[in-house]
Coordinates of C-alpha atoms and ligand atoms in Angstrom, one line a residue:
M1 CA 24.4 23.6 27.1
N2 CA 21.6 25.6 28.8
I3 CA 19.5 23.8 31.3
R4 CA 16.4 25.8 31.9
K5 CA 15.2 26.4 35.4
N6 CA 11.5 26.1 35.6
T7 CA 9.9 29.1 37.2
T8 CA 7.1 27.4 39.2
A9 CA 7.4 27.0 43.0
S10 CA 8.0 23.3 42.8
M11 CA 11.1 23.6 40.7
G12 CA 14.5 24.5 41.9
R13 CA 18.2 24.4 41.7
V14 CA 20.1 24.4 38.4
I15 CA 23.2 22.3 38.8
L16 CA 26.1 22.0 36.6
L17 CA 26.1 18.8 34.6
S18 CA 28.3 17.4 31.9
F19 CA 27.1 16.3 28.5
F20 CA 27.9 12.8 29.5
I21 CA 25.8 10.2 31.4
I22 CA 25.5 10.8 35.1
P23 CA 26.1 7.6 36.8
V24 CA 24.8 8.8 40.2
L25 CA 21.4 9.3 38.6
S26 CA 21.1 5.8 37.2
G27 CA 21.2 4.2 40.6
C28 CA 23.5 1.8 42.3
F29 CA 23.7 -2.0 42.3
S30 CA 24.2 -2.8 45.9
G31 CA 20.9 -2.0 47.5
K32 CA 18.8 -4.7 49.2
N33 CA 15.4 -5.5 48.0
K34 CA 13.1 -3.6 50.3
T35 CA 10.0 -5.7 49.8
T36 CA 8.9 -7.5 52.9
N37 CA 7.6 -10.9 52.0
T38 CA 10.0 -13.7 52.8
V39 CA 9.9 -15.1 49.3
K40 CA 11.1 -11.8 47.9
K41 CA 14.0 -11.4 50.4
E42 CA 15.6 -14.5 49.1
S43 CA 16.0 -13.0 45.7
A44 CA 17.4 -9.7 46.6
E45 CA 21.0 -9.5 45.6
L46 CA 22.5 -8.9 42.2
Q47 CA 24.8 -11.8 41.8
D48 CA 28.4 -11.4 40.9
V49 CA 29.0 -10.9 37.2
A50 CA 32.4 -10.5 35.8
K51 CA 33.3 -8.1 33.0
I52 CA 33.3 -10.2 29.8
E53 CA 35.8 -9.1 27.2
N54 CA 34.3 -10.7 24.1
K55 CA 33.9 -8.5 21.0
S56 CA 31.4 -10.8 19.4
R57 CA 28.8 -10.6 22.1
P58 CA 25.5 -9.6 20.4
N59 CA 23.9 -6.2 20.7
I60 CA 20.3 -6.2 21.9
V61 CA 17.5 -4.0 20.6
F62 CA 14.4 -4.8 22.6
I63 CA 11.4 -3.1 21.1
M64 CA 8.1 -3.1 23.0
S65 CA 4.8 -1.5 22.4
D66 CA 1.9 -1.0 24.7
D67 CA -1.3 -3.0 24.2
H68 CA -0.6 -4.5 20.7
S69 CA -2.8 -7.4 19.9
E70 CA -1.1 -10.0 17.7
R71 CA -4.3 -9.9 15.6
A72 CA -3.1 -6.5 14.4
I73 CA 0.2 -7.7 13.0
S74 CA 0.4 -9.1 9.5
A75 CA 3.0 -11.7 10.4
Y76 CA 0.4 -13.2 12.6
G77 CA -2.0 -13.3 9.8
S78 CA -3.9 -10.1 10.5
E79 CA -6.4 -9.0 7.9
L80 CA -6.7 -5.6 9.6
I81 CA -3.4 -4.0 8.9
N82 CA 0.0 -4.4 7.2
T83 CA 2.9 -4.2 9.5
P84 CA 5.9 -4.6 7.1
N85 CA 8.6 -3.8 9.6
I86 CA 7.5 -6.0 12.5
D87 CA 7.0 -8.7 9.8
R88 CA 10.6 -8.2 8.7
I89 CA 11.8 -9.1 12.1
A90 CA 9.6 -12.2 12.0
N91 CA 10.6 -13.3 8.5
E92 CA 14.3 -12.8 9.0
G93 CA 14.1 -14.6 12.4
A94 CA 11.6 -16.4 14.5
I95 CA 7.9 -15.9 15.2
F96 CA 6.4 -17.3 18.5
K97 CA 2.9 -18.4 17.8
N98 CA 2.1 -19.1 21.5
S99 CA 3.6 -16.3 23.5
F100 CA 2.0 -15.2 26.7
V101 CA 2.3 -12.8 29.7
A102 CA 2.2 -13.7 33.4
N103 CA 0.0 -10.7 34.5
S104 CA -1.7 -8.8 31.7
I105 CA -1.2 -5.2 32.7
C106 CA 1.5 -2.7 31.9
G107 CA 3.8 -2.2 34.9
P108 CA 3.5 -5.7 36.2
S109 CA 4.3 -7.2 32.8
R110 CA 7.4 -4.9 32.5
A111 CA 8.6 -5.9 36.0
V112 CA 8.3 -9.6 35.0
M113 CA 10.3 -9.0 31.9
L114 CA 13.1 -7.1 33.7
T115 CA 13.5 -9.5 36.6
G116 CA 12.5 -12.8 35.0
K117 CA 10.3 -13.4 38.1
H118 CA 6.6 -13.6 38.7
S119 CA 4.8 -10.6 40.2
H120 CA 4.6 -12.1 43.7
I121 CA 8.4 -12.3 43.7
N122 CA 9.3 -9.0 42.1
G123 CA 6.7 -7.2 44.2
F124 CA 5.1 -5.2 41.3
T125 CA 1.7 -6.8 41.3
D126 CA -0.5 -4.1 39.9
N127 CA -0.2 -0.7 38.2
H128 CA -0.4 1.1 41.5
S129 CA 2.8 -0.6 42.7
R130 CA 6.2 1.0 42.6
F131 CA 9.1 -1.0 41.1
D132 CA 11.9 -1.7 43.5
G133 CA 14.7 -0.8 41.2
N134 CA 17.3 -2.2 43.6
Q135 CA 16.4 -5.8 42.9
P136 CA 18.4 -7.5 40.1
T137 CA 17.3 -7.0 36.6
Y138 CA 18.7 -8.2 33.3
P139 CA 19.8 -4.7 32.2
Q140 CA 21.8 -4.4 35.5
Y141 CA 23.6 -7.7 34.7
L142 CA 24.3 -6.7 31.2
Q143 CA 25.7 -3.4 32.3
K144 CA 27.9 -4.9 34.9
S145 CA 29.3 -7.4 32.4
G146 CA 30.3 -4.6 30.0
Y147 CA 27.3 -3.6 28.0
Q148 CA 26.3 0.0 27.4
T149 CA 22.6 0.1 28.3
A150 CA 19.8 2.5 27.5
V151 CA 16.0 2.7 27.8
V152 CA 13.9 5.2 25.8
G153 CA 10.1 5.6 25.7
K154 CA 7.4 4.2 28.0
W155 CA 8.7 2.8 31.3
H156 CA 5.7 3.2 33.7
L157 CA 7.3 1.6 36.7
H158 CA 7.0 4.7 38.9
S159 CA 10.6 4.5 40.2
D160 CA 13.5 5.7 38.0
P161 CA 15.3 3.2 35.8
V162 CA 18.3 1.4 37.4
G163 CA 21.0 -0.3 35.4
F164 CA 20.9 2.0 32.4
D165 CA 23.7 4.3 31.3
Y166 CA 21.2 6.5 29.5
W167 CA 17.5 6.7 30.0
E168 CA 14.9 9.0 28.6
I169 CA 11.4 7.9 29.5
L170 CA 7.9 9.2 29.2
R171 CA 6.4 10.6 32.3
G172 CA 3.8 8.1 33.5
Q173 CA 1.7 6.9 30.6
G174 CA 3.0 9.7 28.4
H175 CA 1.2 11.8 25.8
Y176 CA 0.9 11.2 22.1
Y177 CA 1.4 14.9 21.3
S178 CA 4.1 17.3 22.7
P179 CA 5.2 14.4 25.1
E180 CA 7.2 15.0 28.3
F181 CA 10.1 12.8 28.9
I182 CA 12.3 12.6 32.0
T183 CA 16.0 11.7 31.7
N184 CA 19.3 11.2 33.4
T185 CA 21.0 13.0 30.5
P186 CA 19.9 16.6 30.2
N187 CA 20.1 18.4 26.8
E188 CA 19.5 21.9 25.7
I189 CA 15.8 21.9 26.4
T190 CA 15.9 20.3 29.8
V191 CA 14.0 21.9 32.6
V192 CA 15.2 21.0 36.1
K193 CA 12.5 20.2 38.6
D194 CA 12.7 19.4 42.3
V195 CA 10.4 16.7 43.5
K196 CA 9.1 17.1 47.0
N197 CA 7.5 14.8 49.4
K198 CA 4.3 15.6 51.3
K199 CA 6.2 17.5 53.9
G200 CA 7.8 19.7 51.3
K201 CA 11.2 18.2 51.5
V202 CA 13.1 17.9 48.2
I203 CA 13.6 14.1 47.6
K204 CA 15.0 14.2 44.1
T205 CA 15.8 16.4 41.1
E206 CA 14.3 15.5 37.8
Y207 CA 15.4 16.5 34.3
E208 CA 12.4 17.0 32.1
N209 CA 12.3 17.4 28.3
T210 CA 9.0 18.5 26.6
Y211 CA 9.2 18.1 22.9
R212 CA 6.6 20.6 21.7
G213 CA 4.8 19.6 18.5
A214 CA 6.4 16.2 18.4
Y215 CA 4.5 12.9 18.1
A216 CA 5.5 10.5 20.8
T217 CA 6.1 7.6 18.5
I218 CA 8.5 9.5 16.3
K219 CA 10.2 11.2 19.2
T220 CA 10.8 7.8 20.8
G221 CA 12.4 6.6 17.6
D222 CA 14.5 9.8 17.4
L223 CA 15.8 9.1 21.0
A224 CA 16.6 5.5 20.0
L225 CA 18.5 6.6 16.9
N226 CA 20.4 9.3 18.9
F227 CA 21.5 6.7 21.4
L228 CA 22.7 4.4 18.7
E229 CA 24.5 7.1 16.8
N230 CA 26.3 8.4 19.9
R231 CA 27.0 5.1 21.6
D232 CA 30.3 3.9 23.0
K233 CA 31.5 1.8 20.1
S234 CA 34.0 -0.1 22.2
K235 CA 31.1 -1.9 24.0
P236 CA 28.2 -4.0 23.0
F237 CA 24.9 -2.2 23.6
A238 CA 21.5 -3.2 24.9
M239 CA 18.7 -0.7 24.1
I240 CA 15.1 -1.0 25.3
Y241 CA 13.0 1.0 22.8
N242 CA 9.5 1.2 24.2
H243 CA 6.5 2.8 22.4
K244 CA 3.5 4.3 24.1
A245 CA 1.5 3.3 21.0
P246 CA -1.1 1.9 20.6
H247 CA -2.2 2.6 24.2
R248 CA -5.6 4.3 24.9
N249 CA -6.7 6.9 23.8
W250 CA -5.2 6.0 20.4
M251 CA -4.4 9.3 18.8
P252 CA -3.0 8.9 15.3
N253 CA -0.3 11.0 13.8
V254 CA -2.0 13.7 11.7
D255 CA 0.4 12.9 8.9
D256 CA -1.1 9.4 8.6
L257 CA -4.7 10.3 8.6
G258 CA -6.5 8.6 5.8
V259 CA -4.2 5.6 5.6
I260 CA -6.5 3.4 7.6
D261 CA -10.1 2.8 6.5
T262 CA -12.4 0.9 8.8
S263 CA -15.6 2.1 7.4
N264 CA -16.8 -1.4 6.4
L265 CA -15.0 -3.4 9.1
K266 CA -17.0 -6.3 10.5
V267 CA -17.2 -6.8 14.2
P268 CA -15.7 -10.1 15.6
D269 CA -18.0 -13.1 15.8
N270 CA -18.3 -12.9 19.5
F271 CA -18.7 -9.1 19.7
F272 CA -22.2 -9.4 21.1
D273 CA -21.2 -11.9 23.7
D274 CA -23.8 -12.4 26.6
Y275 CA -21.1 -13.8 29.0
E276 CA -23.3 -16.7 29.9
N277 CA -21.7 -19.0 32.5
R278 CA -18.8 -16.5 33.1
P279 CA -19.7 -14.2 36.0
A280 CA -16.5 -12.3 36.0
A281 CA -16.8 -11.5 32.3
K282 CA -20.3 -10.2 33.0
L283 CA -19.0 -7.8 35.7
Q284 CA -16.3 -6.1 33.8
E285 CA -16.2 -2.6 32.4
L286 CA -14.3 -3.1 29.2
E287 CA -17.0 -2.8 26.7
V288 CA -16.5 -0.8 23.5
N289 CA -20.0 0.4 24.2
D290 CA -18.8 2.2 27.3
M291 CA -16.2 4.2 25.5
Y292 CA -16.3 8.0 25.8
L293 CA -17.6 9.8 22.8
S294 CA -15.0 12.5 23.2
Y295 CA -11.8 11.1 24.8
D296 CA -11.9 7.7 23.1
L297 CA -14.0 8.3 20.0
K298 CA -12.8 11.8 19.1
L299 CA -16.2 13.4 18.6
T300 CA -16.3 17.1 19.4
E301 CA -18.8 18.7 21.7
A302 CA -20.7 20.0 18.7
D303 CA -21.0 16.5 17.3
Y304 CA -22.6 14.9 20.4
A305 CA -24.3 18.0 22.0
G306 CA -27.1 16.9 24.2
D307 CA -26.6 13.2 23.5
L308 CA -24.7 11.8 26.4
A309 CA -23.0 12.7 29.7
D310 CA -19.4 12.9 28.3
I311 CA -18.9 16.5 29.4
S312 CA -20.4 16.2 32.9
M313 CA -18.2 13.2 33.6
G314 CA -15.1 15.2 32.9
W315 CA -14.1 13.3 29.8
G316 CA -14.9 16.1 27.4
K317 CA -12.4 18.2 29.3
Q318 CA -9.8 15.5 29.3
W319 CA -10.1 15.2 25.6
Q320 CA -9.8 18.9 25.1
A321 CA -6.6 18.9 27.1
L322 CA -5.1 16.2 24.9
Y323 CA -6.3 17.9 21.7
G324 CA -4.8 21.1 23.1
R325 CA -1.3 19.6 23.0
M326 CA -1.3 19.7 19.3
T327 CA 0.2 22.7 17.4
P328 CA -2.2 24.9 15.3
S329 CA -1.2 23.2 12.1
Q330 CA -1.6 19.7 13.6
K331 CA -5.1 20.8 14.9
S332 CA -6.1 22.0 11.5
K333 CA -5.1 18.7 9.8
W334 CA -6.9 16.8 12.6
D335 CA -10.1 18.9 12.3
A336 CA -10.2 18.7 8.6
Y337 CA -10.1 14.9 8.7
Y338 CA -12.2 14.1 11.7
Q339 CA -14.9 16.7 11.0
E340 CA -15.7 14.8 7.8
L341 CA -15.4 11.4 9.4
N342 CA -17.6 12.4 12.4
K343 CA -20.6 13.1 10.2
E344 CA -21.5 9.4 10.2
Y345 CA -22.2 9.6 13.9
Q346 CA -25.4 11.6 13.1
N347 CA -26.6 8.8 10.9
V348 CA -26.2 6.1 13.5
K349 CA -26.8 7.6 16.8
G350 CA -30.5 6.8 16.9
D351 CA -30.0 3.1 16.4
E352 CA -28.3 1.3 19.3
K353 CA -26.7 -1.5 17.3
A354 CA -25.6 0.7 14.5
L355 CA -24.1 3.1 17.0
L356 CA -22.2 0.3 18.7
V357 CA -20.8 -0.9 15.3
W358 CA -19.8 2.7 14.6
K359 CA -18.0 2.9 17.9
Y360 CA -16.1 -0.3 17.1
R361 CA -15.0 1.0 13.7
R362 CA -13.9 4.3 15.1
Y363 CA -11.9 2.6 17.9
M364 CA -10.2 0.3 15.3
H365 CA -9.5 3.3 13.0
D366 CA -7.5 5.0 15.7
Y367 CA -5.9 1.9 17.2
L368 CA -4.7 0.7 13.8
S369 CA -3.6 4.2 12.8
S370 CA -1.4 4.4 15.9
I371 CA 0.1 1.0 15.0
Y372 CA 0.8 2.1 11.5
A373 CA 3.0 5.0 12.8
M374 CA 4.7 2.7 15.2
D375 CA 5.6 0.1 12.6
K376 CA 7.0 2.8 10.4
D377 CA 9.2 4.0 13.3
I378 CA 10.5 0.5 13.9
G379 CA 11.4 0.5 10.3
R380 CA 13.7 3.5 10.8
V381 CA 15.6 1.7 13.5
L382 CA 15.9 -1.5 11.4
D383 CA 17.2 0.6 8.5
Y384 CA 19.8 2.2 10.8
L385 CA 21.0 -1.2 11.9
D386 CA 21.4 -2.2 8.2
E387 CA 23.1 1.0 7.2
Q388 CA 25.6 0.8 10.0
G389 CA 26.4 -2.9 9.4
L390 CA 24.9 -3.7 12.8
A391 CA 22.0 -6.0 11.8
E392 CA 24.0 -9.2 11.6
N393 CA 25.2 -9.2 15.2
T394 CA 22.2 -7.6 16.9
I395 CA 19.3 -9.4 18.5
V396 CA 16.1 -7.5 17.7
V397 CA 13.0 -8.4 19.6
Y398 CA 9.5 -7.1 19.1
T399 CA 6.9 -7.6 21.7
S400 CA 4.1 -5.8 23.6
D401 CA 3.6 -5.5 27.3
Q402 CA 0.5 -7.6 26.8
G403 CA -2.2 -8.4 24.2
F404 CA -5.4 -6.5 23.9
Y405 CA -9.1 -7.0 23.0
I406 CA -10.0 -5.5 19.7
G407 CA -13.6 -6.2 19.9
E408 CA -13.5 -9.9 21.0
H409 CA -16.3 -10.4 23.6
G410 CA -17.3 -6.8 22.8
W411 CA -14.2 -5.5 24.6
F412 CA -11.2 -3.2 24.5
D413 CA -8.4 -3.3 27.2
K414 CA -6.7 -6.4 28.7
R415 CA -6.3 -7.9 32.2
F416 CA -8.2 -11.2 31.8
M417 CA -6.4 -14.5 31.5
Y418 CA -8.5 -15.2 28.3
E419 CA -6.5 -15.7 25.2
E420 CA -6.6 -12.3 23.6
S421 CA -5.0 -10.5 26.5
M422 CA -2.8 -13.3 27.9
R423 CA -1.2 -13.6 24.5
T424 CA 1.4 -11.1 23.4
P425 CA 3.3 -10.9 20.1
L426 CA 6.9 -12.0 20.1
V427 CA 9.3 -12.0 17.1
V428 CA 13.1 -12.3 17.4
R429 CA 15.8 -11.7 14.8
Y430 CA 19.6 -12.4 15.1
P431 CA 20.9 -13.2 11.6
A432 CA 24.4 -14.3 12.9
K433 CA 22.9 -17.1 15.0
I434 CA 19.2 -17.5 14.4
K435 CA 17.9 -19.1 11.2
A436 CA 15.3 -17.1 9.3
N437 CA 11.6 -18.2 8.9
Q438 CA 11.3 -20.1 12.1
V439 CA 7.9 -20.7 13.6
V440 CA 7.9 -21.6 17.3
N441 CA 4.7 -23.3 18.5
E442 CA 5.7 -24.1 22.1
M443 CA 4.4 -21.9 24.8
V444 CA 6.7 -19.1 26.0
Q445 CA 6.1 -16.3 28.5
N446 CA 7.4 -12.8 29.1
L447 CA 9.0 -14.4 32.2
D448 CA 11.6 -15.9 29.8
Y449 CA 13.1 -12.8 28.3
A450 CA 15.6 -12.0 31.1
A451 CA 17.1 -15.5 31.1
T452 CA 17.2 -15.5 27.3
F453 CA 19.2 -12.2 27.1
L454 CA 21.6 -13.2 29.8
D455 CA 22.2 -16.5 28.1
F456 CA 22.9 -14.8 24.7
A457 CA 25.2 -12.4 26.4
G458 CA 27.3 -15.2 27.9
I459 CA 26.2 -14.5 31.5
D460 CA 25.3 -17.4 33.8
I461 CA 21.6 -17.3 34.5
P462 CA 21.1 -16.7 38.3
D463 CA 19.3 -19.5 40.1
D464 CA 16.6 -17.2 41.4
I465 CA 15.4 -16.3 37.8
Q466 CA 12.1 -18.1 37.2
G467 CA 12.0 -17.9 33.4
I468 CA 13.8 -20.2 31.0
S469 CA 16.3 -19.3 28.3
L470 CA 14.9 -19.5 24.7
K471 CA 18.4 -19.5 23.2
G472 CA 18.6 -23.3 22.7
R473 CA 15.2 -23.2 20.9
L474 CA 16.2 -20.3 18.7
I475 CA 19.6 -21.5 17.7
D476 CA 19.5 -25.3 17.8
Q477 CA 15.8 -25.9 17.7
E478 CA 15.9 -27.7 21.0
P479 CA 12.3 -28.2 22.2
I480 CA 11.1 -26.1 25.1
E481 CA 10.0 -28.3 28.0
R482 CA 7.2 -26.8 30.0
D483 CA 3.8 -28.2 30.7
A484 CA 1.9 -25.2 32.0
L485 CA 2.1 -21.4 32.4
Y486 CA 1.2 -19.7 35.6
Y487 CA -0.9 -16.5 35.4
H488 CA -2.0 -14.1 38.2
Y489 CA -4.0 -10.8 37.8
Y490 CA -4.2 -8.7 41.0
E491 CA -6.1 -5.4 40.5
G492 CA -9.7 -6.6 41.0
I493 CA -13.2 -5.4 40.6
E494 CA -12.7 -2.3 42.8
K495 CA -10.2 -0.9 40.3
E496 CA -10.5 0.6 36.8
H497 CA -12.3 -1.7 34.4
K498 CA -13.6 -4.0 37.2
V499 CA -11.8 -7.2 36.2
A500 CA -11.9 -9.6 39.1
K501 CA -8.7 -10.9 40.7
H502 CA -7.8 -14.3 39.3
E503 CA -5.1 -16.8 38.8
G504 CA -4.7 -20.0 36.8
I505 CA -2.7 -22.1 34.4
R506 CA -2.6 -22.6 30.7
T507 CA -1.5 -25.8 29.1
D508 CA -1.2 -26.5 25.4
T509 CA -4.8 -27.6 25.3
H510 CA -6.6 -26.3 28.3
K511 CA -7.0 -23.4 30.7
L512 CA -8.1 -23.4 34.4
I513 CA -8.9 -20.0 36.0
H514 CA -9.9 -19.3 39.6
F515 CA -11.7 -16.0 40.0
K516 CA -11.7 -14.8 43.6
D517 CA -12.8 -11.3 44.5
V518 CA -15.4 -9.4 46.5
G519 CA -18.6 -11.5 45.9
L520 CA -16.9 -13.9 43.5
D521 CA -15.3 -17.2 44.0
H522 CA -15.5 -19.6 41.0
F523 CA -13.5 -21.6 38.5
E524 CA -13.6 -21.6 34.7
L525 CA -12.2 -24.3 32.5
Y526 CA -11.7 -24.1 28.7
D527 CA -10.8 -26.6 26.0
I528 CA -8.7 -24.1 24.0
A529 CA -8.3 -26.4 21.0
A530 CA -12.0 -26.8 20.6
D531 CA -13.1 -23.4 21.8
P532 CA -10.3 -20.9 21.2
S533 CA -12.6 -17.9 21.9
E534 CA -13.4 -19.3 25.4
M535 CA -17.1 -19.0 25.1
N536 CA -17.9 -22.3 26.7
N537 CA -17.0 -22.7 30.4
L538 CA -16.7 -26.4 31.0
Y539 CA -15.9 -26.3 34.7
G540 CA -18.0 -28.9 36.6
T541 CA -19.3 -30.7 33.5
A542 CA -19.0 -34.5 33.7
S543 CA -17.2 -35.0 30.5
I544 CA -14.2 -32.9 31.6
S545 CA -13.9 -34.2 35.2
K546 CA -10.7 -36.1 34.7
I547 CA -9.0 -33.2 33.0
Q548 CA -10.4 -30.9 35.6
S549 CA -8.8 -32.7 38.5
E550 CA -5.5 -33.0 36.6
L551 CA -5.5 -29.3 36.0
H552 CA -6.1 -28.6 39.7
S553 CA -3.1 -30.7 40.6
Q554 CA -1.0 -29.0 37.9
L555 CA -2.0 -25.6 39.3
L556 CA -0.8 -26.6 42.7
K557 CA 2.4 -28.0 41.4
V558 CA 3.2 -24.9 39.3
K559 CA 2.4 -22.6 42.2
E560 CA 4.8 -24.5 44.4
Q561 CA 7.5 -24.4 41.7
Y562 CA 7.1 -20.6 41.5
Q563 CA 6.7 -20.1 45.3
A564 CA 3.3 -18.5 44.8
P565 CA 1.1 -17.8 47.8
V566 CA -1.8 -20.3 48.4
I567 CA -5.2 -18.9 47.7
S568 CA -8.0 -20.7 49.6
K569 CA -11.1 -21.8 47.8
Ligands
SGN1 C1 -5.3 4.0 31.8 C2 -6.5 3.7 30.9 C3 -7.0 2.3 31.1 C4 -5.9 1.3 31.0 C5 -4.8 1.7 32.1 C6 -3.7 0.7 32.2 N1 -7.5 4.7 31.2 O1 -5.7 4.1 33.2 O2 -8.0 2.1 30.1 O3 -6.4 0.0 31.3 O4 -4.3 2.9 31.7 O5 -3.0 0.6 31.0 S1 -7.4 6.2 30.6 O6 -8.7 6.8 30.8 O7 -6.4 6.9 31.4 O8 -7.0 6.1 29.2 S2 -1.6 0.1 31.0 O9 -1.2 -0.3 29.7 O10 -0.7 1.2 31.5 O11 -1.5 -1.1 31.9
CA2 CA1 -0.2 -2.0 28.3

């Protein structure tokens, strides 16, 4: 194998490496949690897990996408797109109709999943945090008990993965075209890079693979299939297979252009929301109307010349850089398709409302096209499991790091505790033990995944894990007992998209949210059954006063249960 030495100044030593996994790079298990808060210290150590010699332990394939609204999955009744492969998982197993996250943003949601603990405990509260990989996570427990573990695709936790025999992850958010991955297992295209701190001292060596001309979704599937094909067949495996799609800026695969048609798509009923009685909703910057004509909506400079400030704000350049990652043949397919599609912009640009509807349709075109490619890629992995006779004894999960707004309230993005972004899809298949065609209506949360995997793998669930195992519900239809879910979003109005900091609880019927940020301190209360779109904030109205005080007590109780810091009113 040749490991290429990058020629730039920041890159360095080529070291001899074997073809095999390099344990030293995948971290160690003994480190103490370095976070400071007292609550976190208590949960620092990886508890003792014995090697379990049991040939029938299930394999795990955990598939996660980025920003996939359940309203863009046909198993959830979507009329926007067909997702036959995600639907297969749902139909051959269970679909969770009330599945939620604890903090609707990428890194924090992933940290909750890995640890089974809320953000204030695992320390990764917002996207600018760095995950303390030395704290216990379910992959570490699985690995220690005898699983071969791997993660491929989007990671976005800033620190290197710990607890994985093999990892190959997108650098940061990753790119749709010609993506760069970093890995602990170099291959023939690997470039070795030294990472230096501010003082110029080398703090670690990275192995980077740039797959020129590849489309990230397909490359991620290739990596997943390679891992499965070359795995250690004497062990059960647990593979996390994470797509970047359909994250902003939603670049479809050129080979799929034309498959999705949104030219007549209607906007959602509350697309022209005026945010009355919801001050935080009024403050946000999530509106489809604010999308960049270039970076988000794929117009060329020639299309919008002189119309808006895209170029001066740097977004035209950003878009050019992403477009520039395509090969000449990809560019020509892209141009041939979009040049034709972009003509409509000239017809609508003089009419504010028509332009906004056009923006929505273009957004949905690209978002759905990205999902189309991803669903196909999931199909490749499902087919492989079938061909290899692995499907029966493998737990396959499909979920997203959170939900997403696809025009509801006039928005894109996530972050709010409102339904569209607090929800996340969750379907689970395990033919050996889980009956097909199950619909689970009880509320579950991404907090529950770690406990569930450990339980299925025959590992005692450590006491400090805050989520609950869903195994009993999936196998024996035992009801899930939980009255309320806790939610906390930390970034705030000074960060990207200006969504105020908030926390709250959701019960089966109601939601109480406390927004508290610079210049904001207010509650919202929704009757979700009567008002699923959360347009009518009932907080403070006489008819709801009893429920309101019950929700307040419940919020306090839930916070105490999860050891969450008190926020003063
Ligand atoms: C980027 C996007 C945001 C998005 C965050 C977080 N902006 O910063 O729109 O909310 O990621 O997404 S972009 O201009 O860079 O596209 S997350 O899924 O990683 O949490
Ligand atoms: Ca995300």
